[in-house]
Every structure is written in structure tokens, then in C-alpha cells.
Short mmCIF file of C-alpha atoms and ligand atoms in Angstrom, two decimals:
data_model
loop_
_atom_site.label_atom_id
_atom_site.label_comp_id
_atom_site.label_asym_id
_atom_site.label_seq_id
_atom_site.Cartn_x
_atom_site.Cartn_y
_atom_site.Cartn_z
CA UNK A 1 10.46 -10.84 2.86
CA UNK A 2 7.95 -13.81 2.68
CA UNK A 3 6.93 -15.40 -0.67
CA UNK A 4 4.24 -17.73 -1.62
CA UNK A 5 6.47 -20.06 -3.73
CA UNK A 6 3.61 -21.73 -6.89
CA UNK A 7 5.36 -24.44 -8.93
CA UNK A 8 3.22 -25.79 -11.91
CA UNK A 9 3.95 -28.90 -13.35
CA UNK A 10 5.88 -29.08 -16.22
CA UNK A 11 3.63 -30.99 -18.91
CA UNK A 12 1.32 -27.67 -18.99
CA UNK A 13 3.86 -25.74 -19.48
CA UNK A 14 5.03 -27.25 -22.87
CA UNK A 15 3.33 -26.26 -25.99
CA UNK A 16 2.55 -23.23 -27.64
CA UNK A 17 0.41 -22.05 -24.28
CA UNK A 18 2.78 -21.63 -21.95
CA UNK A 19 2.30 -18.22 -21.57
CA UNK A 20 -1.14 -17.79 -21.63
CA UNK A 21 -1.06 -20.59 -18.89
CA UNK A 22 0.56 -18.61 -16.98
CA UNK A 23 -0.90 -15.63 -17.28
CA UNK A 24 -4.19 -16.92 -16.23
CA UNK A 25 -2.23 -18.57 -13.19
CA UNK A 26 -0.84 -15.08 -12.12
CA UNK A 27 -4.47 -13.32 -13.15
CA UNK A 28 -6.11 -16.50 -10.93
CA UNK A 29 -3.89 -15.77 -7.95
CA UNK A 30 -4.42 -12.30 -7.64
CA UNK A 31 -7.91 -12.70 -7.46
CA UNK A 32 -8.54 -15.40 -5.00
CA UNK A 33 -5.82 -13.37 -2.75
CA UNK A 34 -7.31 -9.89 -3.81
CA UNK A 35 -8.28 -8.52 -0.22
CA UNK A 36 -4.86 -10.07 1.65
CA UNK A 37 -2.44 -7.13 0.23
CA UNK A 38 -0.21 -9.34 -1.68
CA UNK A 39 2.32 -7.24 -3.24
CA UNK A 40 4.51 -7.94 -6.81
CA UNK A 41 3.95 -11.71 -8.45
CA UNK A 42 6.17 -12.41 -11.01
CA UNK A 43 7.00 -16.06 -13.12
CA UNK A 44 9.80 -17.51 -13.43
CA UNK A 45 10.24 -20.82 -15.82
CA UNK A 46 7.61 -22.80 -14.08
CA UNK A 47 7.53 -21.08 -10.34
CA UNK A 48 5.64 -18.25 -9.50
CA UNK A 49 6.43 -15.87 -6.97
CA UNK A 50 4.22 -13.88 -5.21
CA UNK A 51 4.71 -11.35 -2.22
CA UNK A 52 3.37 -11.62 1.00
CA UNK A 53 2.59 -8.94 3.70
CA UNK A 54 4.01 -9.75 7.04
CA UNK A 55 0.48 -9.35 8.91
CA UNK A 56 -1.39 -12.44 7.17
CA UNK A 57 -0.89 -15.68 8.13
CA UNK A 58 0.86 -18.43 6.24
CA UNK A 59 -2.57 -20.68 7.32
CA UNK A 60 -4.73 -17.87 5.50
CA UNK A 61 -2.07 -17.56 2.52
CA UNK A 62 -2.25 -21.70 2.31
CA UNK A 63 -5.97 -21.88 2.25
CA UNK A 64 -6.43 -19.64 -0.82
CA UNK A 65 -3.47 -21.09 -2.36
CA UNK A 66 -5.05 -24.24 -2.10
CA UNK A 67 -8.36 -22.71 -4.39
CA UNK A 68 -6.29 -21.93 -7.41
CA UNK A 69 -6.15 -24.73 -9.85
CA UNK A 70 -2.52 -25.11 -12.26
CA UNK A 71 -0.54 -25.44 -9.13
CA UNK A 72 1.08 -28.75 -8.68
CA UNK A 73 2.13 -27.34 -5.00
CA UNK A 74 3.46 -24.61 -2.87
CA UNK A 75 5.01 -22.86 -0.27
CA UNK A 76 5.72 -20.45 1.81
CA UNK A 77 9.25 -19.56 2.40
CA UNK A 78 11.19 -16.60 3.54
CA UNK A 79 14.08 -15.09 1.06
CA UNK A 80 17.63 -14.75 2.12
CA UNK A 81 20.61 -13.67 0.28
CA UNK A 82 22.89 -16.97 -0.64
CA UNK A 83 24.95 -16.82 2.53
CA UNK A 84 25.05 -18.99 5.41
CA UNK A 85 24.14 -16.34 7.46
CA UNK A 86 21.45 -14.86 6.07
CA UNK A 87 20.14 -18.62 5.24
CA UNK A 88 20.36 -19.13 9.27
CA UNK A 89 18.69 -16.11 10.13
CA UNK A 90 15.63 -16.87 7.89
CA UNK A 91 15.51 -20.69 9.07
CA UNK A 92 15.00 -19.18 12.47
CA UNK A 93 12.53 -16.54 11.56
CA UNK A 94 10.76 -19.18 10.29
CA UNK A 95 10.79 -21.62 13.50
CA UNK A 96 10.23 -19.20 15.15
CA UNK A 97 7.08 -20.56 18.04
CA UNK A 98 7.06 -23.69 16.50
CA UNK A 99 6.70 -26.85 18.59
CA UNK A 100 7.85 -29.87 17.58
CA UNK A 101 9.35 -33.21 18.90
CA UNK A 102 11.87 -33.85 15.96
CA UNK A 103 12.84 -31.58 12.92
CA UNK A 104 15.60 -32.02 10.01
CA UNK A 105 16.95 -29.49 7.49
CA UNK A 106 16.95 -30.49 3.80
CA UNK A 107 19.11 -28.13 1.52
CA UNK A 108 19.72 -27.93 -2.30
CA UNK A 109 21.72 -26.05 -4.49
CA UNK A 110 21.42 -25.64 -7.97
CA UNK A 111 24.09 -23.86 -8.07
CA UNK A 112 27.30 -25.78 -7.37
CA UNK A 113 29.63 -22.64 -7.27
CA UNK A 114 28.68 -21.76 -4.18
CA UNK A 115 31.37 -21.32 -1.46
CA UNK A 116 29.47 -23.93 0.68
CA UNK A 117 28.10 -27.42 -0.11
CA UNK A 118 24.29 -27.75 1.35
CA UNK A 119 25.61 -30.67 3.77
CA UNK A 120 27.51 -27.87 5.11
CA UNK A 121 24.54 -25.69 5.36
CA UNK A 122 22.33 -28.52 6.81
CA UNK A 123 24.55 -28.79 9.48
CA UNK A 124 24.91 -25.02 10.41
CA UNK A 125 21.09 -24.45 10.02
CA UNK A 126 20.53 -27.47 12.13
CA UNK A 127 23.00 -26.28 15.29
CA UNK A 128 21.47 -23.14 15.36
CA UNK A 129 17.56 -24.60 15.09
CA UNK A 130 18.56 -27.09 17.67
CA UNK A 131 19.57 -24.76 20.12
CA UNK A 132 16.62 -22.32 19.48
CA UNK A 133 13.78 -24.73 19.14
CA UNK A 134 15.40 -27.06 21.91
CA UNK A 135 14.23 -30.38 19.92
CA UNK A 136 15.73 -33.73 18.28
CA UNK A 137 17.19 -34.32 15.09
CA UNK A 138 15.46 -37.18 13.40
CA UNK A 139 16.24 -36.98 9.70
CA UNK A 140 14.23 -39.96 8.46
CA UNK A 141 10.74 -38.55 9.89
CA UNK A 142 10.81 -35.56 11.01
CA UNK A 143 7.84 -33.33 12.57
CA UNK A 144 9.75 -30.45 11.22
CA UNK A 145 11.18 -30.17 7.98
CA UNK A 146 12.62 -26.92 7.61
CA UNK A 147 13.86 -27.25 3.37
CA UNK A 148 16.08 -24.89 2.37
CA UNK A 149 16.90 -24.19 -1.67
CA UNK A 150 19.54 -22.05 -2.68
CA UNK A 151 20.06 -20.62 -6.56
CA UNK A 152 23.13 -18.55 -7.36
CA UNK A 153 22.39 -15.02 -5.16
CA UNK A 154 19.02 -16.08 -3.26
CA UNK A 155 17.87 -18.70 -0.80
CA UNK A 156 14.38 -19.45 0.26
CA UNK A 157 13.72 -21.23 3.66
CA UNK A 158 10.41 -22.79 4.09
CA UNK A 159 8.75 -25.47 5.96
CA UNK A 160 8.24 -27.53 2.97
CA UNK A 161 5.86 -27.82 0.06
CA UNK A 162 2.05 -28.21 0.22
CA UNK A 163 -0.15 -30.11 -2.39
CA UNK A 164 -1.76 -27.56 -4.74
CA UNK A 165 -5.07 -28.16 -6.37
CA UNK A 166 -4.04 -29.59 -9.98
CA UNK A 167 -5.44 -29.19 -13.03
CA UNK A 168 -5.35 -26.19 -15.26
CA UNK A 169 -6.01 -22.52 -14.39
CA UNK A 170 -9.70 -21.46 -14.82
CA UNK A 171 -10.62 -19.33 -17.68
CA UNK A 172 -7.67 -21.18 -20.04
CA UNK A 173 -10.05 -23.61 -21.61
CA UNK A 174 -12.96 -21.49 -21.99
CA UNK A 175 -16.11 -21.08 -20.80
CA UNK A 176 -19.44 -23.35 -19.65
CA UNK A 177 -22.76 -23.27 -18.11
CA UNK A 178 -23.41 -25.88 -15.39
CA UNK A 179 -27.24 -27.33 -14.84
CA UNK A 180 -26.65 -26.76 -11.48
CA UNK A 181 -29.58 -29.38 -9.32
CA UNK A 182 -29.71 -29.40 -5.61
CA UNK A 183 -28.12 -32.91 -5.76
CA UNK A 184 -24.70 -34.36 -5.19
CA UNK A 185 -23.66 -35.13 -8.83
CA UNK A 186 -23.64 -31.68 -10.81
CA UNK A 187 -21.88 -29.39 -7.83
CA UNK A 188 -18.81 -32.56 -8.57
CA UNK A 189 -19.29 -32.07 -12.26
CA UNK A 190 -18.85 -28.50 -11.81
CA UNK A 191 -16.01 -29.09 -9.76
CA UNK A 192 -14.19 -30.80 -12.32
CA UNK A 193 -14.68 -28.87 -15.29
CA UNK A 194 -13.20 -25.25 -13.44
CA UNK A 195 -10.03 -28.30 -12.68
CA UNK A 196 -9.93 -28.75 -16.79
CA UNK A 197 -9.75 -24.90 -16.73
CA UNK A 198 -13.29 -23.89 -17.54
CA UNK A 199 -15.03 -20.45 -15.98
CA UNK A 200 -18.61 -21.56 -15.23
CA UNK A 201 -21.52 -19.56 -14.74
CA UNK A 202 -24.48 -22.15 -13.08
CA UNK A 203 -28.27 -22.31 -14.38
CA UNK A 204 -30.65 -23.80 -11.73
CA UNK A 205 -34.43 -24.67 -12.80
CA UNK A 206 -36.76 -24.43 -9.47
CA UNK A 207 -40.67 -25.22 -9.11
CA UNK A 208 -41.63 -21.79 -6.81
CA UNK A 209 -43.99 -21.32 -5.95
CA UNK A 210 -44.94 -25.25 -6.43
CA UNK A 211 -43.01 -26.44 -4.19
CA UNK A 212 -41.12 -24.74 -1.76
CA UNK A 213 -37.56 -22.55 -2.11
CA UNK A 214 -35.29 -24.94 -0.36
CA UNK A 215 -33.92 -26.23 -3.98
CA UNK A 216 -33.52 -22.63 -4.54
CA UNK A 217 -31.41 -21.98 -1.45
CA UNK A 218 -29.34 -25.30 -2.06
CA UNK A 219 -28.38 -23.71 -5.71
CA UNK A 220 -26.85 -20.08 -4.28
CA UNK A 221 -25.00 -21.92 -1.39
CA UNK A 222 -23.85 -24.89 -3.60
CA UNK A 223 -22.81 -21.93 -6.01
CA UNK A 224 -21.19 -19.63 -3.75
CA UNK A 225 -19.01 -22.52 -2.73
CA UNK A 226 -17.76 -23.38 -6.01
CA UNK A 227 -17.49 -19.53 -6.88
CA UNK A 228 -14.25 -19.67 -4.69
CA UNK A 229 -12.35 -21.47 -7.08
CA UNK A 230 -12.67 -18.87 -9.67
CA UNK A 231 -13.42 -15.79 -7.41
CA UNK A 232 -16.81 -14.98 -9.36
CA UNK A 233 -19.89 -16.77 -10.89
CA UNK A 234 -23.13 -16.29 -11.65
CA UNK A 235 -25.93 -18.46 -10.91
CA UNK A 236 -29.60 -17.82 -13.40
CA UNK A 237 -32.29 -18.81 -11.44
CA UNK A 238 -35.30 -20.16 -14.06
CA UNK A 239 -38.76 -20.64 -13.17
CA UNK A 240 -39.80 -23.82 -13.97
CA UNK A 241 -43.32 -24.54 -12.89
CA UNK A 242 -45.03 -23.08 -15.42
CA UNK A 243 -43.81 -24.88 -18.10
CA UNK A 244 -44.13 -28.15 -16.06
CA UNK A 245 -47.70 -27.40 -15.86
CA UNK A 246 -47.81 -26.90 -19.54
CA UNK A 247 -45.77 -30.54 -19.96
CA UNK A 248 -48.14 -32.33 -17.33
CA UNK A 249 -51.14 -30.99 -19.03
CA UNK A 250 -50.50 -32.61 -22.43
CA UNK A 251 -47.86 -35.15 -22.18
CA UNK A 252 -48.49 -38.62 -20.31
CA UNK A 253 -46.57 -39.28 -17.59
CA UNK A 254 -43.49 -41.69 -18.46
CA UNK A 255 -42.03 -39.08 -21.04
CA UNK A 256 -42.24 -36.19 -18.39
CA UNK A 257 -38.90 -36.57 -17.65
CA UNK A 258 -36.96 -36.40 -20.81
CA UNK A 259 -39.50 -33.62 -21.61
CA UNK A 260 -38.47 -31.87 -18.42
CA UNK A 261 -35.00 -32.23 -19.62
CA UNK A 262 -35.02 -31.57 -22.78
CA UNK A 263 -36.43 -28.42 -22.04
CA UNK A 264 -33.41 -27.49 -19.48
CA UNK A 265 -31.43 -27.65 -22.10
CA UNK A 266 -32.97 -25.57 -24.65
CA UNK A 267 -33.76 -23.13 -21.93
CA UNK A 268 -29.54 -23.67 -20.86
CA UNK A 269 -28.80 -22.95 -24.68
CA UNK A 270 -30.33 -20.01 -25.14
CA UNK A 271 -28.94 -18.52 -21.71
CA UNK A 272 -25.54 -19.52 -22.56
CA UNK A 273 -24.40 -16.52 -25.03
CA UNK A 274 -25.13 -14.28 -22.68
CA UNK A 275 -22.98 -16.08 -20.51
CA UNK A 276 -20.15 -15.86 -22.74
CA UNK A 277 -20.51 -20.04 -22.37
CA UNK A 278 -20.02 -22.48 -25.51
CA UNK A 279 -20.77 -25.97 -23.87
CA UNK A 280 -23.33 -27.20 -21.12
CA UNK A 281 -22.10 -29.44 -18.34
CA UNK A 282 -24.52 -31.92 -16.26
CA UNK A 283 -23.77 -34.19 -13.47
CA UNK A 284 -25.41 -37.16 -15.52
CA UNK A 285 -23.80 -40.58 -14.69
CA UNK A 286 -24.61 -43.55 -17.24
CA UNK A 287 -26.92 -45.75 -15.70
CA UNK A 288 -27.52 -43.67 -12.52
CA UNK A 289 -31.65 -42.97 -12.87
CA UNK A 290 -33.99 -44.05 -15.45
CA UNK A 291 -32.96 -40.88 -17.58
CA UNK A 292 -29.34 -41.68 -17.79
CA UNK A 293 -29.76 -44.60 -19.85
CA UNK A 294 -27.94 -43.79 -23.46
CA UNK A 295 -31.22 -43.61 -25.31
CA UNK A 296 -32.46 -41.40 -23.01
CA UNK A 297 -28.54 -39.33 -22.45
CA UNK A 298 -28.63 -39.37 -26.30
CA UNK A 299 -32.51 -37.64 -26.74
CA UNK A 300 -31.58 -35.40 -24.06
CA UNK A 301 -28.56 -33.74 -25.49
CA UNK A 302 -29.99 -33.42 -28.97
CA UNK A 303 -32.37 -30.55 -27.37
CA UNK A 304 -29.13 -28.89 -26.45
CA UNK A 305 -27.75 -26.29 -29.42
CA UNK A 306 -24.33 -26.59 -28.07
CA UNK A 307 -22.35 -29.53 -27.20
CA UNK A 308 -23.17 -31.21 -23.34
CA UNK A 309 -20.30 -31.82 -21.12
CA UNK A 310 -20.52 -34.55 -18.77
CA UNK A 311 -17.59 -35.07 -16.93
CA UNK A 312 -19.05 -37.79 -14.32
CA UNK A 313 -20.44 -40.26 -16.91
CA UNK A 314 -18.21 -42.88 -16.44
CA UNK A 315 -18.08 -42.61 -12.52
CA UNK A 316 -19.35 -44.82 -9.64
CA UNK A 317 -21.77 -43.34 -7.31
CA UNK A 318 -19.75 -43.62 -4.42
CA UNK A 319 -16.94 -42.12 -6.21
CA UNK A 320 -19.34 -39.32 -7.22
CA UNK A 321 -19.85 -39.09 -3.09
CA UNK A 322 -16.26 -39.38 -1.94
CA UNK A 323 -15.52 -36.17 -4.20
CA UNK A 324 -18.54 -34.42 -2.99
CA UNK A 325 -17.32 -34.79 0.47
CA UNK A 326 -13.99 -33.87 -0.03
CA UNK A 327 -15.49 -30.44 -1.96
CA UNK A 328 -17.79 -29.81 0.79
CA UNK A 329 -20.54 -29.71 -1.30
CA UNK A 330 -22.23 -33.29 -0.08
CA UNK A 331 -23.43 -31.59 3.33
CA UNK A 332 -25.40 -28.97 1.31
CA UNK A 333 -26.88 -31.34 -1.58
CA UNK A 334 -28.34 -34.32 0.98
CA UNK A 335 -30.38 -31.29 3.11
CA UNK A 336 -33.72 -32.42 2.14
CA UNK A 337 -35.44 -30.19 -0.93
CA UNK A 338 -38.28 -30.89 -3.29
CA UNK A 339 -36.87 -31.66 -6.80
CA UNK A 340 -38.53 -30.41 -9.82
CA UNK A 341 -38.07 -33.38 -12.21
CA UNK A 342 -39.98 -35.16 -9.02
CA UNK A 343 -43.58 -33.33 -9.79
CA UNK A 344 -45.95 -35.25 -11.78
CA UNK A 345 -43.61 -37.94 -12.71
CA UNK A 346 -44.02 -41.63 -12.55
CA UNK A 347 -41.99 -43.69 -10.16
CA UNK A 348 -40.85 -45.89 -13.04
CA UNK A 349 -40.81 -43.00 -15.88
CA UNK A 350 -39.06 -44.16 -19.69
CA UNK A 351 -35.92 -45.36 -19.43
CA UNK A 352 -35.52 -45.61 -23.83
CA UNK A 353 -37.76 -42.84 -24.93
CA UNK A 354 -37.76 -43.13 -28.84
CA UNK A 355 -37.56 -39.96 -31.04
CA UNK A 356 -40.74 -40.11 -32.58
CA UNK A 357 -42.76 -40.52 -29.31
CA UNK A 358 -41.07 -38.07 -27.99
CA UNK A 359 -41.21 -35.84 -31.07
CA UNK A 360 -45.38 -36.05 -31.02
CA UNK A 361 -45.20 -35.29 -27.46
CA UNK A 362 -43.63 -32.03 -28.44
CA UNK A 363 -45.67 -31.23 -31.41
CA UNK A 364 -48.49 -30.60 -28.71
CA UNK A 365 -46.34 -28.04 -27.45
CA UNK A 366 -45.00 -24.40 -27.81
CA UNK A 367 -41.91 -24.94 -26.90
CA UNK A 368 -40.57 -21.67 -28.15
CA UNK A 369 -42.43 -19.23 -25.89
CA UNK A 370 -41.90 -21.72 -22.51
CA UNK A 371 -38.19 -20.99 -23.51
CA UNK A 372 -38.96 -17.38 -24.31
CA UNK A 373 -40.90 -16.88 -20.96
CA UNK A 374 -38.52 -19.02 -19.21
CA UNK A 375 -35.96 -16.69 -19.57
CA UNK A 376 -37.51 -13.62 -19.68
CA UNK A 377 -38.24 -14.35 -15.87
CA UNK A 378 -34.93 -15.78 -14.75
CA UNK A 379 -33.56 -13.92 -11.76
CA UNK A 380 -29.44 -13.50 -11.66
CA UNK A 381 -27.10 -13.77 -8.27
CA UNK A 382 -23.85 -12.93 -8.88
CA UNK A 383 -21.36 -14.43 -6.23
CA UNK A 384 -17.53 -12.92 -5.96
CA UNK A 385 -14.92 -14.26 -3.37
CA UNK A 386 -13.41 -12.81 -1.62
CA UNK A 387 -16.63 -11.09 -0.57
CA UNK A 388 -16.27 -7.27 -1.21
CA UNK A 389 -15.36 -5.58 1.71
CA UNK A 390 -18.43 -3.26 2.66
CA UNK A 391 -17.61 0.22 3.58
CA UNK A 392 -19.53 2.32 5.64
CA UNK A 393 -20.58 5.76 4.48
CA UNK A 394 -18.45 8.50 5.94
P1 LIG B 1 -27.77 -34.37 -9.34
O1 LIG B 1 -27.28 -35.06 -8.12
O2 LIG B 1 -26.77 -33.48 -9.96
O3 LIG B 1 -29.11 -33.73 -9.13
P2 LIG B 1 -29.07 -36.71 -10.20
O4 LIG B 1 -28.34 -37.96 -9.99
O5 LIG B 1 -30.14 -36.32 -9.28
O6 LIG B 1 -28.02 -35.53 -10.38
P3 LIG B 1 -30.84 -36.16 -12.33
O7 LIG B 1 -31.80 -35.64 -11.36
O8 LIG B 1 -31.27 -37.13 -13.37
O9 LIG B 1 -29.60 -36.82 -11.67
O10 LIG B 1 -30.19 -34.94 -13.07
C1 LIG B 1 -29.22 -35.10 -14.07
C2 LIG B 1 -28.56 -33.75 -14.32
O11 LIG B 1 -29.52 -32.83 -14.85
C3 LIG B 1 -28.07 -33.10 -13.06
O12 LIG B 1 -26.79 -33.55 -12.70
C4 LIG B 1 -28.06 -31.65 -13.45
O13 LIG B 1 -26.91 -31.33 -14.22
C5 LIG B 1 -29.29 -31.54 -14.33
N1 LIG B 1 -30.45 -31.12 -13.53
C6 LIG B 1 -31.41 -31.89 -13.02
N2 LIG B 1 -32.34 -31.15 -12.33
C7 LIG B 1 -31.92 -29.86 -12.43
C8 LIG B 1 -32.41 -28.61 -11.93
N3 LIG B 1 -33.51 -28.54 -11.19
N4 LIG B 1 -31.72 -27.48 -12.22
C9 LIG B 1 -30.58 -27.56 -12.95
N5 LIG B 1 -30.09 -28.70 -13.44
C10 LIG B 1 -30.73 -29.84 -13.19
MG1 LIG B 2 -31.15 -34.45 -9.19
#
């Protein structure tokens, strides 16, 4: 039989949450693997065990693994029972069509009543591999590690351990609502909240039929992305031109901005129940644009009725970028789009907007029924990974 060996590290797993850590870890796994046919998972200390059909791949196994955050690492290994002969037959199921220049065996015990030391079983594994593989022995960098642990009546044999994704399972520390933009920053703030453990659903504010849909189509494939890490999100589409019309009618033009934003968030705030979500997260960097200055960050936020999240404040642009990449997310924001916070604005808008300023700019306002009719004509996608299989009738 073939497991998928998880091991979470063991700070998370002190404390009163342990279980519910694991739990979610289990739930997590189960979801992002939900149309491979993985049979029984079970926990044990802080290793998870889950069983693997034959017929999948361990590449296809390793690249969903790889989605679900609270894994340090993991790997795929084939169980044997602790005997040298059942450890050799697994080692060679598990070679099995490999090629490789070079290969050692690493073995462990933790169990040092065993009948055989794991020197002993290094070098029986290693004849046999040797002759079936036809390769070198190089133990100090090997192309082929084949690592072999043994516990008191089971071995697993696997080809060594993989870097997980980190972090804490999603769902453990609740739940948030991303201001998802067609830029590069909030799709890497979003990123790194669902690593802390928070479910998001994602709120994108477009300008269609003012400007064209592409910021529209950036949101629901930026979304769909990130939906893989926790196997569902939704993404609220909000109309946005109307009120922008509203703003540019009767505000002058260096306070559009923080007006613009100010109004995401109340429109955010009042989605957010729905959404089950109790905090806001942006991709706002300090000192990034003219509206991430503090006075401005600071103005901003106090239009939002629950706390604002931003996870990238105290990060470098290019670090911002490097993560992006890595996510695959930086291909999809830099396709070109029309912004919405772009229309009617300034090129140098307020960078320290001042309360009451910005307070008489609102008075002229109703804010209430933009938010209202804001919502009332927000559209919902709902994106689930794996996609459901579609049957067809009959
Ligand atoms: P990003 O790359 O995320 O767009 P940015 O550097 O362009 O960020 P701003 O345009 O000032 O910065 O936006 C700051 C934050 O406000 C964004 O990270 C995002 O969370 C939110 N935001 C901005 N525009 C929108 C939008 N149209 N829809 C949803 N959220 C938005
Ligand atoms: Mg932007």
C-alpha cells in the first residue's frame, strides 16, 4: 500500500489546539485530494497518514500536497511490515523505472529492538537496488535517495521528503474578505493570510461598463488560482461606476482616491457577514502610492467597521514581486486592465488627506444608498477545486 506521509511541525502542535489543528489538516487534505480516490487518513502524534490508490501518480499526489498549508513536508512512501524482506521488496517497488546515475539508502529505527540494526538494512537494501537499478553508490550526493524508517511492526520506504507549504491549515484562524484589485500586491496579501490559516472569500470593485471587463476577468482568474489552496472561494463582484460618478460629480479631484477607498471598505464591511468574514485584508504597502501614506492608511481604515488586515505593509516592492511570481499570480496581474481608482483622479492625488476635509467631502454625499445599491447589484462566482467533475445525462 502507498501512503502520503504529512508531518507538521511541532510548535503548532503545542497548545490547547492541537486537535483542532489537526482536524482542519485532515478536513484540508481531503478536500484538495477529493476527486483522486484517496482512501482512510488517519493522525498520528504529528504525522498524518493518508491512503493512496495505486492508479494516481506520486507527481499528481505531490502537487496537491504541496496546496495544503500546516505541512512542514511530505512524502510518499510505500508500507512494509518491519522485516528485511518486506523492507527490500518495497525499496524495489519503489525504484522501480527510475533512472539515476548514483543513489544511497538512508535507514532509521526508532525502535532499537529490532532484530537488525539499519546499517544492516542499508546494506541489504542497497545490494539488491544496485543490482536492479544497475547504478553507483555515492552516499554523500546521491541522485537517489531511497530513505527508509522503520517503527516497531511497520516500515515505510520512500524517496525522501518534499517541502510542504508551511503555515497553518486554512479555516483554523478564521475567516476574511480580501479587496481583491487586478494588481500584484492583494493576490500576495491573499496568499499570505490563507498561510496564517484564514478562509477568504475575495470582493473586487470594477468600473463596467466605464471601462472595459478586463479588471473583471483578472479578479475570477486571480481568484480561481488562489481558490486552490482552500478548495473553494467566492469572489463578489461590485459595480463601481456609479458611485464613482456620484464621487467625481461633487468631490474635487485630489480626495477622489481616499473617497474611492473609503467607500471599498464600507461597501467590504457590509458584504462581510454574509461572508461569514470578521476582518478585511488589502495588499496596501506603506509608502507604495500616494494613498499608502499613514495619514491616508489611517483615514482609509476608519471607513472600515471591522478591523483591516494588511499583511504586506512592511514589504519591499520587489519582495511583493518575487512572491507574486513564485504564486503564479504576477503573469495574470501585469496583463494590462483599466483600474478603477485610475478614473477621474489626479496624477498627483492627496497623499495626507485630513479628517475634516475629507469629512465635508462626504457630507455632500449619500453614502448609505451607494453602499446599499452597491451591493444590491453585486454579482457572486463561486470557484471550487478540484473542479466538479461534470456528468453527462444518461
Ligand atoms: P494592488 O497591486 O493590490 O492593486 P496597488 O499597489 O495597486 O495594489 P492600490 O491600487 O493603492 O495599490 O490599492 C491598495 C489596495 O486596495 C489593493 O491592494 C487592494 O486590496 C485594494 N483595492 C484597490 N483597488 C481595488 C479594486 N478595484 N477592487 C478591490 N480591491 C481594490
Ligand atoms: Mg491597484
Amino acid at each position: 500500500m502507498r501512503y502520503l506521509i504529512g508531518r507538521v511541525h511541532e510548535i503548532a502542535l503545542k497548545g490547547r489546539n492541537r486537535w483542532r489543528f489537526v482536524e482542519q489538516l485532515k478536513s484540508n487534505l481531503r478536500a484538495v485530494m477529493s476527486d483522486l480516490g484517496v482512501g482512510k487518513c488517519i493522525a498520528q502524534g504529528a504525522t498524518l497518514e493518508v491512503e493512496l490508490p495505486e492508479e494516481v501518480s506520486d507527481e499528481a499526489i505531490s502537487e496537491r500536497a504541496a496546496l495544503v498549508f500546516g505541512m512542514q513536508n511530505f512524502s510518499i512512501a510505500r508500507a512494509a511490515s518491519a522485516q528485511l524482506e518486506s523492507i527490500t521488496r518495497a525499496a524495489l517497488e519503489m525504484v522501480e523505472g527510475i533512472n539515476a546515475a548514483s543513489f544511497a539508502v538512508r535507514a532509521s529505527r526508532s525502535d532499537k529492538r529490532l532484530p537488525f540494526t539499519s546499517m544492516e538494512v542499508e546494506r541489504e537494501v542497497g545490494a539488491a537496488v544496485k543490482a536492479r537499478l544497475n547504478c553507483a553508490v555515492n552516499l554523500t550526493n546521491p541522485q537517489l535517495a531511497v530513505v527508509i524508517e522503520i517503527a516497531t511492526d511497520r516500515a515505510y520506504v520512500s524517496l525522501g521528503k518534499r517541502p510542504g507549504a508551511g503555515g497553518l491549515p486554512v479555516g483554523i484562524s478564521g475567516q476574511g474578505l480580501v479587496l481583491l484589485s487586478g494588481g500584484i500586491d492583494s493576490p500576495v496579501a491573499a496568499y499570505r493570510m490563507m498561510r496564517r490559516g484564514l478562509r477568504l472569500s475575495f470582493v473586487h470593485f470594477h468600473s463596467y461598463p466605464l471601462l472595459s471587463r478586463a479588471s473583471w476577468e483578472k479578479a475570477c482568474e486571480l481568484a480561481e488560482l488562489l481558490a486552490r489552496y482552500q478548495s473553494r472561494a467566492a469572489l463578489i463582484l461590485v459595480p463601481f461606476a456609479d458611485a464613482q460618478r456620484q464621487i467625481v460629480a461633487r468631490v474635487e479631484r485630489p480626495l477622489r482616491v481616499v473617497l474611492y477607498r473609503r467607500l471599498m471598505m464600507r461597501i467590504a464591511g457590509r458584504l462581510a457577514p454574509k461572508l461569514r468574514a470578521t476582518a478585511l485584508v488589502t495588499g496596501e504597502s506603506l509608502g507604495q502610492v500616494a494613498s499608502q501614506t499613514l495619514d491616508n492608511m489611517a483615514i482609509i481604515g476608519e471607513a472600515a467597521p471591522i478591523p483591516v488586515l494588511r499583511p504586506l505593509v512592511g514589504m519591499d516592492k520587489n519582495e511583493i514581486v518575487q512572491q507574486a511570481r513564485e504564486l503564479g499570480t504576477f503573469e495574470i496581474s501585469i496583463l494590462p486592465d483599466q483600474d478603477c481608482c485610475t478614473l477621474f483622479v489626479p496624477r498627483n492625488p492627496e497623499t495626507h488627506a485630513r479628517p475634516s476635509q475629507v469629512d465635508a467631502a462626504e457630507s455632500r454625499l449619500d453614502l448609505a444608498r451607494m453602499v446599499e445599491e452597491a451591493c444590491t447589484r453585486a454579482e457572486r462566482v463561486d470557484f471550487t477545486f478540484p473542479a466538479p467533475l461534470i456528468r453527462s445525462p444518461g
